[in-house]
mmCIF file of C-alpha atoms in Angstrom:
data_model
loop_
_atom_site.group_PDB
_atom_site.id
_atom_site.type_symbol
_atom_site.label_atom_id
_atom_site.label_comp_id
_atom_site.label_asym_id
_atom_site.label_seq_id
_atom_site.Cartn_x
_atom_site.Cartn_y
_atom_site.Cartn_z
ATOM 1 C CA UNK A 1 -28.630 -5.906 23.650
ATOM 2 C CA UNK A 2 -30.292 -2.977 24.302
ATOM 3 C CA UNK A 3 -27.559 -1.821 26.725
ATOM 4 C CA UNK A 4 -24.984 -2.803 24.533
ATOM 5 C CA UNK A 5 -26.103 -0.272 22.521
ATOM 6 C CA UNK A 6 -26.305 2.465 24.504
ATOM 7 C CA UNK A 7 -23.386 2.034 25.216
ATOM 8 C CA UNK A 8 -21.612 1.965 21.925
ATOM 9 C CA UNK A 9 -23.978 5.124 20.946
ATOM 10 C CA UNK A 10 -22.251 7.752 24.192
ATOM 11 C CA UNK A 11 -18.859 6.275 22.983
ATOM 12 C CA UNK A 12 -17.629 9.761 20.307
ATOM 13 C CA UNK A 13 -15.238 7.313 19.101
ATOM 14 C CA UNK A 14 -18.271 4.533 18.782
ATOM 15 C CA UNK A 15 -19.952 6.377 17.378
ATOM 16 C CA UNK A 16 -17.877 8.172 14.568
ATOM 17 C CA UNK A 17 -16.900 4.587 13.828
ATOM 18 C CA UNK A 18 -20.347 3.584 13.246
ATOM 19 C CA UNK A 19 -20.801 6.275 10.877
ATOM 20 C CA UNK A 20 -17.126 5.752 9.311
ATOM 21 C CA UNK A 21 -18.162 2.264 8.274
ATOM 22 C CA UNK A 22 -21.671 3.294 7.143
ATOM 23 C CA UNK A 23 -19.672 5.991 4.784
ATOM 24 C CA UNK A 24 -16.395 3.897 3.772
ATOM 25 C CA UNK A 25 -18.096 1.842 0.787
ATOM 26 C CA UNK A 26 -18.966 5.028 -0.396
ATOM 27 C CA UNK A 27 -16.088 6.908 -0.373
ATOM 28 C CA UNK A 28 -13.966 3.907 -0.863
ATOM 29 C CA UNK A 29 -15.769 4.179 -4.575
ATOM 30 C CA UNK A 30 -14.675 7.647 -4.450
ATOM 31 C CA UNK A 31 -10.884 7.079 -3.708
ATOM 32 C CA UNK A 32 -11.413 4.397 -6.933
ATOM 33 C CA UNK A 33 -12.306 7.303 -9.542
ATOM 34 C CA UNK A 34 -9.425 9.033 -8.127
ATOM 35 C CA UNK A 35 -6.985 6.616 -8.438
ATOM 36 C CA UNK A 36 -7.525 5.932 -11.827
ATOM 37 C CA UNK A 37 -6.668 9.619 -12.428
ATOM 38 C CA UNK A 38 -3.258 8.987 -11.861
ATOM 39 C CA UNK A 39 -3.680 4.940 -12.768
ATOM 40 C CA UNK A 40 -2.085 5.780 -16.199
ATOM 41 C CA UNK A 41 0.976 7.871 -14.394
ATOM 42 C CA UNK A 42 1.576 4.414 -12.100
ATOM 43 C CA UNK A 43 1.393 1.841 -14.996
ATOM 44 C CA UNK A 44 3.922 3.796 -17.341
ATOM 45 C CA UNK A 45 6.711 4.195 -13.809
ATOM 46 C CA UNK A 46 5.738 1.318 -12.603
ATOM 47 C CA UNK A 47 6.501 -0.302 -16.671
ATOM 48 C CA UNK A 48 9.768 2.085 -16.648
ATOM 49 C CA UNK A 49 11.205 0.335 -13.846
ATOM 50 C CA UNK A 50 10.948 -2.906 -14.854
ATOM 51 C CA UNK A 51 11.978 -2.601 -18.051
ATOM 52 C CA UNK A 52 15.230 -0.582 -16.476
ATOM 53 C CA UNK A 53 16.375 -2.927 -13.756
ATOM 54 C CA UNK A 54 14.465 -6.523 -15.133
ATOM 55 C CA UNK A 55 12.376 -8.610 -15.850
ATOM 56 C CA UNK A 56 11.517 -9.567 -11.494
ATOM 57 C CA UNK A 57 10.059 -6.410 -10.679
ATOM 58 C CA UNK A 58 6.351 -7.077 -10.176
ATOM 59 C CA UNK A 59 4.775 -3.962 -11.518
ATOM 60 C CA UNK A 60 1.771 -5.090 -9.780
ATOM 61 C CA UNK A 61 3.470 -4.860 -6.544
ATOM 62 C CA UNK A 62 4.711 -1.541 -7.186
ATOM 63 C CA UNK A 63 1.608 -0.141 -7.815
ATOM 64 C CA UNK A 64 -0.163 -0.955 -5.680
ATOM 65 C CA UNK A 65 2.154 0.117 -2.553
ATOM 66 C CA UNK A 66 2.217 3.861 -4.384
ATOM 67 C CA UNK A 67 -1.334 3.406 -3.657
ATOM 68 C CA UNK A 68 -1.622 2.479 0.139
ATOM 69 C CA UNK A 69 1.790 5.673 0.118
ATOM 70 C CA UNK A 70 -0.205 8.394 -1.652
ATOM 71 C CA UNK A 71 -3.241 7.764 0.847
ATOM 72 C CA UNK A 72 -0.756 7.226 4.157
ATOM 73 C CA UNK A 73 0.899 10.489 2.710
ATOM 74 C CA UNK A 74 -2.607 11.465 2.243
ATOM 75 C CA UNK A 75 -4.174 11.758 6.373
ATOM 76 C CA UNK A 76 -0.852 14.289 7.098
ATOM 77 C CA UNK A 77 -4.108 16.295 6.331
ATOM 78 C CA UNK A 78 -6.166 15.592 8.565
ATOM 79 C CA UNK A 79 -2.995 15.836 12.184
ATOM 80 C CA UNK A 80 -3.048 13.116 14.717
ATOM 81 C CA UNK A 81 -5.667 14.457 17.707
ATOM 82 C CA UNK A 82 -2.563 14.353 20.316
ATOM 83 C CA UNK A 83 -1.218 16.896 17.859
ATOM 84 C CA UNK A 84 -4.154 19.186 17.778
ATOM 85 C CA UNK A 85 -4.981 18.856 21.277
ATOM 86 C CA UNK A 86 -0.964 19.906 22.086
ATOM 87 C CA UNK A 87 -1.553 23.127 21.702
ATOM 88 C CA UNK A 88 -4.216 24.205 24.793
ATOM 89 C CA UNK A 89 -3.190 21.096 26.725
ATOM 90 C CA UNK A 90 0.357 20.537 26.389
ATOM 91 C CA UNK A 91 0.725 24.630 26.701
ATOM 92 C CA UNK A 92 -1.282 24.640 30.006
ATOM 93 C CA UNK A 93 0.779 21.177 31.533
ATOM 94 C CA UNK A 94 3.930 23.109 30.531
ATOM 95 C CA UNK A 95 2.706 25.863 32.286
ATOM 96 C CA UNK A 96 2.419 24.209 35.223
ATOM 97 C CA UNK A 97 5.266 22.111 35.125
ATOM 98 C CA UNK A 98 7.490 25.660 34.249
ATOM 99 C CA UNK A 99 6.415 27.750 37.442
ATOM 100 C CA UNK A 100 6.932 24.045 39.302
ATOM 101 C CA UNK A 101 10.766 23.868 37.869
ATOM 102 C CA UNK A 102 10.187 28.378 38.538
ATOM 103 C CA UNK A 103 9.538 27.144 42.203
ATOM 104 C CA UNK A 104 11.911 24.495 42.780
ATOM 105 C CA UNK A 105 15.194 27.029 41.389
ATOM 106 C CA UNK B 1 24.977 14.047 -7.188
ATOM 107 C CA UNK B 2 25.227 12.622 -10.756
ATOM 108 C CA UNK B 3 25.976 9.425 -9.319
ATOM 109 C CA UNK B 4 23.383 9.394 -5.981
ATOM 110 C CA UNK B 5 20.546 10.192 -8.829
ATOM 111 C CA UNK B 6 21.248 7.048 -10.941
ATOM 112 C CA UNK B 7 21.596 4.979 -7.328
ATOM 113 C CA UNK B 8 18.062 6.741 -7.030
ATOM 114 C CA UNK B 9 16.464 5.506 -10.050
ATOM 115 C CA UNK B 10 17.202 2.317 -10.116
ATOM 116 C CA UNK B 11 16.089 1.600 -7.121
ATOM 117 C CA UNK B 12 11.758 0.413 -7.870
ATOM 118 C CA UNK B 13 11.277 1.831 -4.302
ATOM 119 C CA UNK B 14 12.364 5.417 -5.041
ATOM 120 C CA UNK B 15 11.562 5.510 -8.158
ATOM 121 C CA UNK B 16 7.659 5.029 -7.484
ATOM 122 C CA UNK B 17 7.969 6.958 -4.870
ATOM 123 C CA UNK B 18 9.611 9.736 -6.582
ATOM 124 C CA UNK B 19 6.925 9.683 -8.503
ATOM 125 C CA UNK B 20 3.923 9.633 -5.238
ATOM 126 C CA UNK B 21 5.517 13.456 -4.390
ATOM 127 C CA UNK B 22 4.673 14.515 -7.954
ATOM 128 C CA UNK B 23 1.471 13.299 -7.185
ATOM 129 C CA UNK B 24 0.555 13.923 -4.019
ATOM 130 C CA UNK B 25 -0.132 17.389 -4.111
ATOM 131 C CA UNK B 26 -2.534 16.429 -6.889
ATOM 132 C CA UNK B 27 -4.273 13.712 -5.497
ATOM 133 C CA UNK B 28 -4.060 14.833 -1.742
ATOM 134 C CA UNK B 29 -6.652 18.073 -3.712
ATOM 135 C CA UNK B 30 -8.754 15.380 -4.656
ATOM 136 C CA UNK B 31 -8.700 13.847 -1.056
ATOM 137 C CA UNK B 32 -10.386 16.807 -0.186
ATOM 138 C CA UNK B 33 -12.777 17.062 -3.037
ATOM 139 C CA UNK B 34 -14.369 13.886 -2.220
ATOM 140 C CA UNK B 35 -14.210 14.346 1.830
ATOM 141 C CA UNK B 36 -16.346 17.640 0.593
ATOM 142 C CA UNK B 37 -19.124 15.014 -0.497
ATOM 143 C CA UNK B 38 -19.325 13.955 2.829
ATOM 144 C CA UNK B 39 -18.688 16.582 5.137
ATOM 145 C CA UNK B 40 -22.105 17.367 6.236
ATOM 146 C CA UNK B 41 -22.372 13.810 7.373
ATOM 147 C CA UNK B 42 -19.076 13.723 9.465
ATOM 148 C CA UNK B 43 -20.403 17.075 11.069
ATOM 149 C CA UNK B 44 -24.010 16.430 12.202
ATOM 150 C CA UNK B 45 -22.606 13.480 13.695
ATOM 151 C CA UNK B 46 -19.733 15.350 15.584
ATOM 152 C CA UNK B 47 -22.417 18.226 16.700
ATOM 153 C CA UNK B 48 -24.974 14.933 17.578
ATOM 154 C CA UNK B 49 -22.316 13.013 19.420
ATOM 155 C CA UNK B 50 -20.891 16.890 21.676
ATOM 156 C CA UNK B 51 -25.021 17.051 21.935
ATOM 157 C CA UNK B 52 -25.514 13.504 23.909
ATOM 158 C CA UNK B 53 -22.236 13.573 25.430
ATOM 159 C CA UNK B 54 -21.285 17.326 26.195
ATOM 160 C CA UNK B 55 -19.577 20.246 25.886
ATOM 161 C CA UNK B 56 -16.523 18.914 26.191
ATOM 162 C CA UNK B 57 -16.417 16.488 23.498
ATOM 163 C CA UNK B 58 -14.900 18.471 20.641
ATOM 164 C CA UNK B 59 -16.220 17.896 17.229
ATOM 165 C CA UNK B 60 -13.520 18.569 15.095
ATOM 166 C CA UNK B 61 -11.499 16.294 16.679
ATOM 167 C CA UNK B 62 -14.070 13.998 16.077
ATOM 168 C CA UNK B 63 -14.410 14.546 12.039
ATOM 169 C CA UNK B 64 -10.629 14.779 11.681
ATOM 170 C CA UNK B 65 -9.921 11.206 13.519
ATOM 171 C CA UNK B 66 -12.505 9.972 11.336
ATOM 172 C CA UNK B 67 -10.780 11.550 7.870
ATOM 173 C CA UNK B 68 -7.506 9.336 9.199
ATOM 174 C CA UNK B 69 -10.056 6.282 9.399
ATOM 175 C CA UNK B 70 -11.282 6.713 6.075
ATOM 176 C CA UNK B 71 -8.111 6.690 4.708
ATOM 177 C CA UNK B 72 -6.428 4.278 6.738
ATOM 178 C CA UNK B 73 -9.282 1.620 6.058
ATOM 179 C CA UNK B 74 -9.698 2.904 1.832
ATOM 180 C CA UNK B 75 -5.845 1.294 2.232
ATOM 181 C CA UNK B 76 -7.453 -1.919 2.013
ATOM 182 C CA UNK B 77 -8.414 -1.843 -1.157
ATOM 183 C CA UNK B 78 -4.644 -2.939 -2.168
ATOM 184 C CA UNK B 79 -2.710 -5.275 0.572
ATOM 185 C CA UNK B 80 0.405 -5.193 1.055
ATOM 186 C CA UNK B 81 3.091 -6.223 -1.096
ATOM 187 C CA UNK B 82 4.180 -8.800 1.942
ATOM 188 C CA UNK B 83 0.398 -10.064 1.975
ATOM 189 C CA UNK B 84 0.930 -11.088 -2.278
ATOM 190 C CA UNK B 85 4.675 -11.912 -2.139
ATOM 191 C CA UNK B 86 4.385 -14.015 0.072
ATOM 192 C CA UNK B 87 2.081 -17.085 -2.377
ATOM 193 C CA UNK B 88 5.429 -16.899 -4.879
ATOM 194 C CA UNK B 89 7.841 -14.836 -3.926
ATOM 195 C CA UNK B 90 8.401 -15.281 -0.411
ATOM 196 C CA UNK B 91 9.171 -18.958 -1.321
ATOM 197 C CA UNK B 92 11.307 -18.242 -3.608
ATOM 198 C CA UNK B 93 13.658 -16.428 -1.698
ATOM 199 C CA UNK B 94 13.930 -17.798 0.478
ATOM 200 C CA UNK B 95 14.624 -21.054 -0.793
ATOM 201 C CA UNK B 96 17.778 -18.640 -2.081
ATOM 202 C CA UNK B 97 18.798 -17.224 1.299
ATOM 203 C CA UNK B 98 18.355 -21.445 2.497
ATOM 204 C CA UNK B 99 21.474 -22.072 -0.315
ATOM 205 C CA UNK B 100 23.376 -19.056 0.550
ATOM 206 C CA UNK B 101 23.978 -20.237 3.744
ATOM 207 C CA UNK B 102 24.163 -23.594 2.523
ATOM 208 C CA UNK B 103 26.976 -23.149 0.316
ATOM 209 C CA UNK B 104 28.430 -20.459 3.510
ATOM 210 C CA UNK B 105 28.937 -22.314 6.207
#
């Protein structure tokens, strides 16, 4: 069991995810507090949709989906590793492949 | 152009996404404020990882990924529509589509 923990802690992704798991409950509380700020707008919009579209609209599902989408879009503030890695990495490999291209032409 | 807008506003998903787009910048600001609370923990953890693993660890990428994962996991507070719809909604629409199938054949 000891060696398993050592393996885990030397994997950067695992280490960071352990921290993430520790922070998550507190983070979630903070996120819910943010959502409460917007609750009235979401409620009102969903009610309007229901009025305009009909009784079969499930306002709670509309609101839940919107909250998910807000979080999903917020992730764009933190671009994925591949995109960021692309700058030095891809450039280097592009130069390399261009040189190869030049050599071949 | 007018009719296009009418079409948009009668689609519940589009209506809610318009609201989402309007709220997103302010929501993002609030989310960033939350992240600042946790910045010191993320910085420290990433620095520790770098010390333990080696200089080739890109701490900014580790932190960015962790932020994305925090947001991704926070989405679990808002279960997906299908899961919730599955209880009464899907059953009803499945029955309906089966009836339609029966009618057309």
